[in-house]
Each structure stands twice: as C-alpha cells, then as structure tokens.
mmCIF file of C-alpha atoms in Angstrom:
data_model
loop_
_atom_site.group_PDB
_atom_site.id
_atom_site.type_symbol
_atom_site.label_atom_id
_atom_site.label_comp_id
_atom_site.label_asym_id
_atom_site.label_seq_id
_atom_site.Cartn_x
_atom_site.Cartn_y
_atom_site.Cartn_z
ATOM 1 C CA UNK S 1107 140.776 163.358 119.682
ATOM 2 C CA UNK S 1108 144.082 161.662 120.427
ATOM 3 C CA UNK S 1109 145.126 164.313 123.835
ATOM 4 C CA UNK S 1110 141.632 163.128 124.903
ATOM 5 C CA UNK S 1111 143.315 159.137 124.874
ATOM 6 C CA UNK S 1112 146.340 160.364 126.397
ATOM 7 C CA UNK S 1113 144.313 161.963 129.282
ATOM 8 C CA UNK S 1114 143.017 158.835 130.331
ATOM 9 C CA UNK S 1115 146.193 157.111 130.344
ATOM 10 C CA UNK S 1116 148.199 159.728 131.448
ATOM 11 C CA UNK S 1117 149.998 158.593 134.501
ATOM 12 C CA UNK S 1118 150.127 162.182 135.648
ATOM 13 C CA UNK S 1119 147.516 161.868 138.418
ATOM 14 C CA UNK S 1120 146.684 165.195 140.418
ATOM 15 C CA UNK S 1121 144.579 163.765 143.296
ATOM 16 C CA UNK S 1122 144.219 165.655 146.214
ATOM 17 C CA UNK S 1123 147.138 163.660 148.794
ATOM 18 C CA UNK S 1124 144.732 160.579 151.151
ATOM 19 C CA UNK S 1125 143.305 162.451 154.144
ATOM 20 C CA UNK S 1126 143.262 166.296 152.939
ATOM 21 C CA UNK S 1127 139.883 168.392 152.236
ATOM 22 C CA UNK S 1128 139.850 168.703 148.163
ATOM 23 C CA UNK S 1129 140.655 172.685 147.106
ATOM 24 C CA UNK S 1130 137.399 173.768 146.143
ATOM 25 C CA UNK S 1131 138.458 174.778 142.335
ATOM 26 C CA UNK S 1132 139.037 178.587 141.703
ATOM 27 C CA UNK S 1133 138.856 180.628 137.996
ATOM 28 C CA UNK S 1134 141.469 183.518 137.659
ATOM 29 C CA UNK S 1135 140.796 185.325 133.913
ATOM 30 C CA UNK S 1136 142.840 187.086 132.350
ATOM 31 C CA UNK S 1137 141.611 189.655 129.943
ATOM 32 C CA UNK S 1138 144.983 191.798 128.198
ATOM 33 C CA UNK S 1139 143.481 195.051 126.949
ATOM 34 C CA UNK S 1140 144.353 197.513 125.015
ATOM 35 C CA UNK S 1141 141.882 200.281 123.607
ATOM 36 C CA UNK S 1142 139.179 198.550 124.711
ATOM 37 C CA UNK S 1143 136.731 201.379 127.126
ATOM 38 C CA UNK S 1144 133.809 200.030 125.162
ATOM 39 C CA UNK S 1145 134.261 196.647 125.105
ATOM 40 C CA UNK S 1146 135.464 195.902 128.665
ATOM 41 C CA UNK S 1147 132.213 196.639 130.373
ATOM 42 C CA UNK S 1148 130.262 194.662 128.138
ATOM 43 C CA UNK S 1149 132.838 191.554 128.636
ATOM 44 C CA UNK S 1150 133.126 191.892 131.920
ATOM 45 C CA UNK S 1151 129.262 191.623 132.662
ATOM 46 C CA UNK S 1152 128.580 189.001 130.371
ATOM 47 C CA UNK S 1153 131.693 187.222 132.459
ATOM 48 C CA UNK S 1154 130.320 187.845 135.789
ATOM 49 C CA UNK S 1155 126.920 186.794 135.258
ATOM 50 C CA UNK S 1156 128.282 183.899 134.039
ATOM 51 C CA UNK S 1157 130.131 182.452 136.104
ATOM 52 C CA UNK S 1158 127.057 184.120 139.089
ATOM 53 C CA UNK S 1159 124.893 181.424 136.959
ATOM 54 C CA UNK S 1160 127.278 178.722 137.396
ATOM 55 C CA UNK S 1161 128.548 178.945 140.704
ATOM 56 C CA UNK S 1162 132.392 178.938 139.976
ATOM 57 C CA UNK S 1163 134.432 180.532 141.889
ATOM 58 C CA UNK S 1164 136.617 183.184 140.055
ATOM 59 C CA UNK S 1165 138.388 186.784 140.144
ATOM 60 C CA UNK S 1166 138.602 189.006 136.454
ATOM 61 C CA UNK S 1167 142.310 190.198 135.794
ATOM 62 C CA UNK S 1168 142.691 193.140 133.873
ATOM 63 C CA UNK S 1169 145.987 193.668 132.389
ATOM 64 C CA UNK S 1170 145.846 197.359 130.691
ATOM 65 C CA UNK S 1171 148.670 198.214 128.907
ATOM 66 C CA UNK S 1172 149.195 201.951 128.832
ATOM 67 C CA UNK S 1173 145.670 202.521 126.704
ATOM 68 C CA UNK S 1174 145.299 206.489 124.851
ATOM 69 C CA UNK S 1175 141.385 205.883 124.923
ATOM 70 C CA UNK S 1176 140.684 205.454 128.960
ATOM 71 C CA UNK S 1177 140.511 202.046 129.086
ATOM 72 C CA UNK S 1178 141.848 202.142 132.873
ATOM 73 C CA UNK S 1179 139.951 204.825 134.101
ATOM 74 C CA UNK S 1180 136.725 202.374 132.615
ATOM 75 C CA UNK S 1181 138.584 199.491 135.019
ATOM 76 C CA UNK S 1182 138.373 201.255 138.121
ATOM 77 C CA UNK S 1183 134.870 202.043 137.756
ATOM 78 C CA UNK S 1184 134.461 198.163 137.247
ATOM 79 C CA UNK S 1185 136.677 197.379 140.340
ATOM 80 C CA UNK S 1186 134.307 199.470 142.311
ATOM 81 C CA UNK S 1187 131.457 198.638 141.312
ATOM 82 C CA UNK S 1188 132.043 194.025 141.170
ATOM 83 C CA UNK S 1189 134.670 194.976 144.046
ATOM 84 C CA UNK S 1190 138.610 194.529 144.584
ATOM 85 C CA UNK S 1191 137.353 190.328 145.108
ATOM 86 C CA UNK S 1192 136.397 189.725 141.857
ATOM 87 C CA UNK S 1193 137.899 192.260 139.586
ATOM 88 C CA UNK S 1194 141.232 193.040 139.719
ATOM 89 C CA UNK S 1195 143.217 195.858 137.710
ATOM 90 C CA UNK S 1196 146.623 195.241 136.791
ATOM 91 C CA UNK S 1197 147.629 197.832 134.846
ATOM 92 C CA UNK S 1198 151.629 198.121 133.267
ATOM 93 C CA UNK S 1199 152.524 201.934 131.412
ATOM 94 C CA UNK S 1200 153.081 200.367 128.051
ATOM 95 C CA UNK S 1201 152.231 197.496 125.299
ATOM 96 C CA UNK S 1202 155.329 194.307 126.498
ATOM 97 C CA UNK S 1203 153.338 191.769 124.271
ATOM 98 C CA UNK S 1204 150.993 189.255 124.765
ATOM 99 C CA UNK S 1205 153.309 186.298 126.855
ATOM 100 C CA UNK S 1206 154.189 189.328 129.108
ATOM 101 C CA UNK S 1207 150.865 189.982 130.147
ATOM 102 C CA UNK S 1208 149.992 186.797 131.441
ATOM 103 C CA UNK S 1209 152.561 186.495 133.452
ATOM 104 C CA UNK S 1210 151.865 189.742 135.236
ATOM 105 C CA UNK S 1211 148.995 189.119 135.335
ATOM 106 C CA UNK S 1212 149.575 185.369 137.123
ATOM 107 C CA UNK S 1213 151.827 187.022 139.441
ATOM 108 C CA UNK S 1214 148.082 188.637 141.040
ATOM 109 C CA UNK S 1215 146.199 184.935 140.464
ATOM 110 C CA UNK S 1216 144.863 183.578 143.539
ATOM 111 C CA UNK S 1217 143.297 180.565 141.011
ATOM 112 C CA UNK S 1218 144.675 177.320 140.230
ATOM 113 C CA UNK S 1219 142.956 177.197 136.435
ATOM 114 C CA UNK S 1220 143.824 180.240 134.140
ATOM 115 C CA UNK S 1221 141.583 181.483 131.222
ATOM 116 C CA UNK S 1222 142.499 183.851 128.436
ATOM 117 C CA UNK S 1223 140.147 185.041 126.669
ATOM 118 C CA UNK S 1224 140.314 188.657 124.709
ATOM 119 C CA UNK S 1225 138.255 191.677 125.828
ATOM 120 C CA UNK S 1226 137.090 192.890 122.062
ATOM 121 C CA UNK S 1227 133.690 189.882 122.634
ATOM 122 C CA UNK S 1228 134.819 188.010 119.903
ATOM 123 C CA UNK S 1229 135.146 185.221 122.499
ATOM 124 C CA UNK S 1230 132.107 184.812 124.454
ATOM 125 C CA UNK S 1231 132.248 183.428 127.958
ATOM 126 C CA UNK S 1232 128.695 181.557 128.060
ATOM 127 C CA UNK S 1233 131.337 178.827 126.805
ATOM 128 C CA UNK S 1234 133.612 179.079 130.114
ATOM 129 C CA UNK S 1235 131.090 176.425 131.828
ATOM 130 C CA UNK S 1236 131.635 174.233 129.026
ATOM 131 C CA UNK S 1237 135.420 174.505 129.073
ATOM 132 C CA UNK S 1238 135.242 173.327 133.126
ATOM 133 C CA UNK S 1239 132.701 170.315 132.652
ATOM 134 C CA UNK S 1240 135.627 169.214 129.678
ATOM 135 C CA UNK S 1241 138.247 169.536 131.364
ATOM 136 C CA UNK S 1242 136.706 167.747 134.430
ATOM 137 C CA UNK S 1243 135.617 164.980 132.521
ATOM 138 C CA UNK S 1244 139.024 164.271 130.911
ATOM 139 C CA UNK S 1245 141.281 165.611 133.668
ATOM 140 C CA UNK S 1246 143.238 167.640 130.766
ATOM 141 C CA UNK S 1247 145.888 169.869 131.399
ATOM 142 C CA UNK S 1248 144.485 172.890 128.896
ATOM 143 C CA UNK S 1249 141.026 173.113 127.491
ATOM 144 C CA UNK S 1250 141.347 175.418 123.493
ATOM 145 C CA UNK S 1251 137.952 177.308 121.817
ATOM 146 C CA UNK S 1252 138.176 175.312 118.412
ATOM 147 C CA UNK S 1253 136.342 177.159 115.652
ATOM 148 C CA UNK S 1254 136.865 174.657 113.866
ATOM 149 C CA UNK S 1255 135.156 171.944 115.177
ATOM 150 C CA UNK S 1256 131.807 170.304 115.836
ATOM 151 C CA UNK S 1257 129.593 173.269 115.711
ATOM 152 C CA UNK S 1258 132.411 176.044 116.266
ATOM 153 C CA UNK S 1259 132.843 178.280 113.978
ATOM 154 C CA UNK S 1260 133.575 182.366 112.471
ATOM 155 C CA UNK S 1261 130.890 185.781 112.807
ATOM 156 C CA UNK S 1262 131.602 188.112 111.121
ATOM 157 C CA UNK S 1263 134.772 187.627 108.945
ATOM 158 C CA UNK S 1264 134.483 188.591 105.041
ATOM 159 C CA UNK S 1265 135.920 186.040 102.911
ATOM 160 C CA UNK S 1266 139.218 187.063 102.627
ATOM 161 C CA UNK S 1267 140.069 186.980 106.540
ATOM 162 C CA UNK S 1268 138.420 183.288 106.257
ATOM 163 C CA UNK S 1269 139.870 181.696 103.673
ATOM 164 C CA UNK S 1270 143.711 183.771 105.354
ATOM 165 C CA UNK S 1271 142.357 181.693 109.239
ATOM 166 C CA UNK S 1272 141.488 178.709 106.983
ATOM 167 C CA UNK S 1273 144.965 178.455 104.697
ATOM 168 C CA UNK S 1274 146.843 179.018 108.287
ATOM 169 C CA UNK S 1275 145.950 176.634 110.275
ATOM 170 C CA UNK S 1276 145.897 173.692 107.394
ATOM 171 C CA UNK S 1277 149.510 174.736 106.859
ATOM 172 C CA UNK S 1278 150.244 174.461 110.351
ATOM 173 C CA UNK S 1279 148.326 171.004 110.934
ATOM 174 C CA UNK S 1280 150.438 169.491 107.861
ATOM 175 C CA UNK S 1281 153.816 170.985 109.081
ATOM 176 C CA UNK S 1282 153.690 171.107 113.159
ATOM 177 C CA UNK S 1283 150.360 168.270 113.976
ATOM 178 C CA UNK S 1284 149.844 169.575 116.988
ATOM 179 C CA UNK S 1285 147.042 167.426 118.268
ATOM 180 C CA UNK S 1286 144.398 170.600 118.212
ATOM 181 C CA UNK S 1287 142.758 171.348 115.447
ATOM 182 C CA UNK S 1288 142.592 175.289 116.410
ATOM 183 C CA UNK S 1289 146.584 176.212 116.891
ATOM 184 C CA UNK S 1290 145.761 180.599 116.063
ATOM 185 C CA UNK S 1291 142.921 180.733 119.088
ATOM 186 C CA UNK S 1292 143.024 182.734 122.243
ATOM 187 C CA UNK S 1293 140.129 181.769 124.155
ATOM 188 C CA UNK S 1294 141.157 178.404 126.556
ATOM 189 C CA UNK S 1295 141.329 177.094 130.141
ATOM 190 C CA UNK S 1296 144.884 176.419 131.488
ATOM 191 C CA UNK S 1297 145.970 174.536 134.981
ATOM 192 C CA UNK S 1298 148.138 177.170 136.051
ATOM 193 C CA UNK S 1299 151.585 175.265 136.774
ATOM 194 C CA UNK S 1300 150.929 174.183 133.034
ATOM 195 C CA UNK S 1301 150.457 177.699 131.586
ATOM 196 C CA UNK S 1302 153.839 178.851 133.859
ATOM 197 C CA UNK S 1303 155.420 176.144 132.544
ATOM 198 C CA UNK S 1304 154.574 176.923 129.105
ATOM 199 C CA UNK S 1305 155.476 180.467 129.363
ATOM 200 C CA UNK S 1306 158.837 179.947 130.048
ATOM 201 C CA UNK S 1307 159.196 177.401 126.841
ATOM 202 C CA UNK S 1308 157.795 179.995 124.973
ATOM 203 C CA UNK S 1309 159.404 182.838 122.600
ATOM 204 C CA UNK S 1310 157.146 183.813 120.006
ATOM 205 C CA UNK S 1311 156.065 186.884 120.201
ATOM 206 C CA UNK S 1312 152.922 188.003 118.323
ATOM 207 C CA UNK S 1313 150.017 185.520 116.731
ATOM 208 C CA UNK S 1314 152.412 183.123 116.864
ATOM 209 C CA UNK S 1315 153.031 182.907 120.259
ATOM 210 C CA UNK S 1316 149.276 181.427 120.777
ATOM 211 C CA UNK S 1317 150.545 178.662 118.251
ATOM 212 C CA UNK S 1318 153.945 177.717 120.243
ATOM 213 C CA UNK S 1319 152.013 177.353 123.151
ATOM 214 C CA UNK S 1320 149.869 174.266 121.758
ATOM 215 C CA UNK S 1321 153.168 173.034 120.477
ATOM 216 C CA UNK S 1322 154.969 173.302 123.114
ATOM 217 C CA UNK S 1323 152.097 170.986 125.022
ATOM 218 C CA UNK S 1324 152.423 168.209 123.025
ATOM 219 C CA UNK S 1325 156.097 168.439 123.317
ATOM 220 C CA UNK S 1326 155.756 167.892 127.494
ATOM 221 C CA UNK S 1327 153.095 165.534 126.378
ATOM 222 C CA UNK S 1328 150.367 167.782 128.367
ATOM 223 C CA UNK S 1329 146.619 166.744 127.645
ATOM 224 C CA UNK S 1330 144.368 169.268 125.498
ATOM 225 C CA UNK S 1331 140.492 168.879 125.320
ATOM 226 C CA UNK S 1332 138.366 171.014 122.701
ATOM 227 C CA UNK S 1333 135.099 172.998 123.055
ATOM 228 C CA UNK S 1334 133.697 174.525 119.945
ATOM 229 C CA UNK S 1335 132.657 178.055 120.143
ATOM 230 C CA UNK S 1336 131.729 180.791 117.923
ATOM 231 C CA UNK S 1337 133.992 183.603 117.371
ATOM 232 C CA UNK S 1338 132.591 186.407 116.605
ATOM 233 C CA UNK S 1339 134.653 189.518 114.734
ATOM 234 C CA UNK S 1340 134.728 192.512 116.857
ATOM 235 C CA UNK S 1341 132.059 195.096 117.358
ATOM 236 C CA UNK S 1342 133.792 198.056 118.375
ATOM 237 C CA UNK S 1343 137.330 199.702 117.836
ATOM 238 C CA UNK S 1344 139.732 198.127 114.657
ATOM 239 C CA UNK S 1345 141.076 195.475 114.477
ATOM 240 C CA UNK S 1346 144.804 194.088 115.737
ATOM 241 C CA UNK S 1347 145.606 191.392 112.089
ATOM 242 C CA UNK S 1348 147.636 192.952 109.240
ATOM 243 C CA UNK S 1349 150.469 192.773 107.139
ATOM 244 C CA UNK S 1350 153.433 192.789 109.957
ATOM 245 C CA UNK S 1351 151.210 190.237 111.540
ATOM 246 C CA UNK S 1352 150.642 188.050 108.936
ATOM 247 C CA UNK S 1353 154.090 188.838 107.595
ATOM 248 C CA UNK S 1354 155.484 187.829 111.279
ATOM 249 C CA UNK S 1355 153.144 184.433 111.439
ATOM 250 C CA UNK S 1356 154.511 183.034 108.474
ATOM 251 C CA UNK S 1357 157.983 183.530 109.580
ATOM 252 C CA UNK S 1358 156.770 181.568 113.075
ATOM 253 C CA UNK S 1359 155.331 178.966 111.917
ATOM 254 C CA UNK S 1360 158.655 178.322 109.913
ATOM 255 C CA UNK S 1361 161.206 178.623 112.604
ATOM 256 C CA UNK S 1362 158.856 175.812 114.867
ATOM 257 C CA UNK S 1363 158.521 173.856 111.868
ATOM 258 C CA UNK S 1364 162.727 173.697 111.928
ATOM 259 C CA UNK S 1365 162.919 173.611 115.616
ATOM 260 C CA UNK S 1366 160.161 171.485 117.141
#
C-alpha cells in the first residue's frame, strides 16, 4: 500500500532526543456517547480487559452529550468502579457534533496517542493491540480499521445498507483517491498532535467528518496504516444513519471533490 511504503521514507522522524529516556506511550480512548446506557458498561469492560491483557497504558474518556436515557449516570458509576485514573467522564450539556466531541475529549487526554471508536459495540476493542502493533511497525501517523481489506467485514447489516456502504466507498475512492480503503469508518488510532491538526483543518460534520479526516491527512502527507476489522451492527439502541445523513454525505463528498 502506498501509504505504508511512504512511511518508510518519511522525513518526519519522531525519535526521542539523544540522552533522554523514551516516554512510555499512553493511549487515550475517546468515547462520544448519546443514548448508550445499555452499551456503555459492556464496551468499557471490553476495553479494560483488552488493555489489561496487552499491558498498554491507557485511559478512557467518555464524552456524553446530554443523553436523556441516563448514560451519564451509568458513566459516573463506571468511573467509581474502575477509578478516575482510568475512566474520565467529561460530559457536555447537549449534542454539539462529533468533531467538537473529539476536541473536548482531547483537552482532558493525557496520552500521546488517541483512539477513536464507537460506543455501541460495533467496534471490538480486541483489535486495539493490532492497531498499536501496526503503528509501531510502520511508525504511522494514523492507523485505521478497514472493513474492505483482508479478512475485514460487516455483520448484522441488511443487504440495502451493505450496498449503500459499498457504493459510497467506491464513489469516494474514485473521486478522492484517499490512499485508504475505508474512509467512512470511525475506528482509528492517531498521534495526538496529528489528530489535533486534522480537526483544525476539517469543516465537515456528521458522517462526512471521518472521510474528510483521511482526505486532509493525505494532503498533509501523514502516513496511514490499515488493520482489517469486523464491524458488527449495534445490538442495543437505534442506528443514527438515516436519509438526512445520506444526503449530507453526498453533499459533503461533492464539496471535498471540489476543494481538495
């Protein structure tokens, strides 16, 4: 893959200054939530299990946007159970968008790497150690989970939604040539400073936001590695993908095509 090859020759080395002991890597997981009361305890337990077994230093930052179903109350209990050094609840009063949720979470993140993922169990934390290994192997700026390479795939979607996803990804590849196989996925690992810069460059909202992040990364010559993942449709709650989101996606795609 071109992005992986580019990383070998990238001039932006991130070695520690001579004479200084290397800093222990820490991974801050950002979990934006809205009405995830049933899913949140399960995803947090899986995250804690994955990090504990793999031995990587971590923290989990929950950004709840005023969920009316009591998600915040559940998050407060999880903070007490696992400790405030591992679980940090940083709520907001209402839904303000995914990009601003990441910005809000990063203000409280103490890790030098940021992991973004959905809280609805569609992204399994078992893949996180693979993301970390991939990043270290290639010194990548970004590692993205992909449903469209290797043994990656989607489970639990009906045929209509699978076709919509495939067609959207195909059109995106043709128009934008992003150097990554899965633009609309939201399971990724970033260097913290890279994510901060990309968010500052992005203007999109909703589902287009994740796509623009990868397109802007290509423009800025950041390197991208990929790990095949299994995406599983949510078990509890309702999908937030609807007709309005599809229209917004198409408008955003055309905007990116015209401006990048």
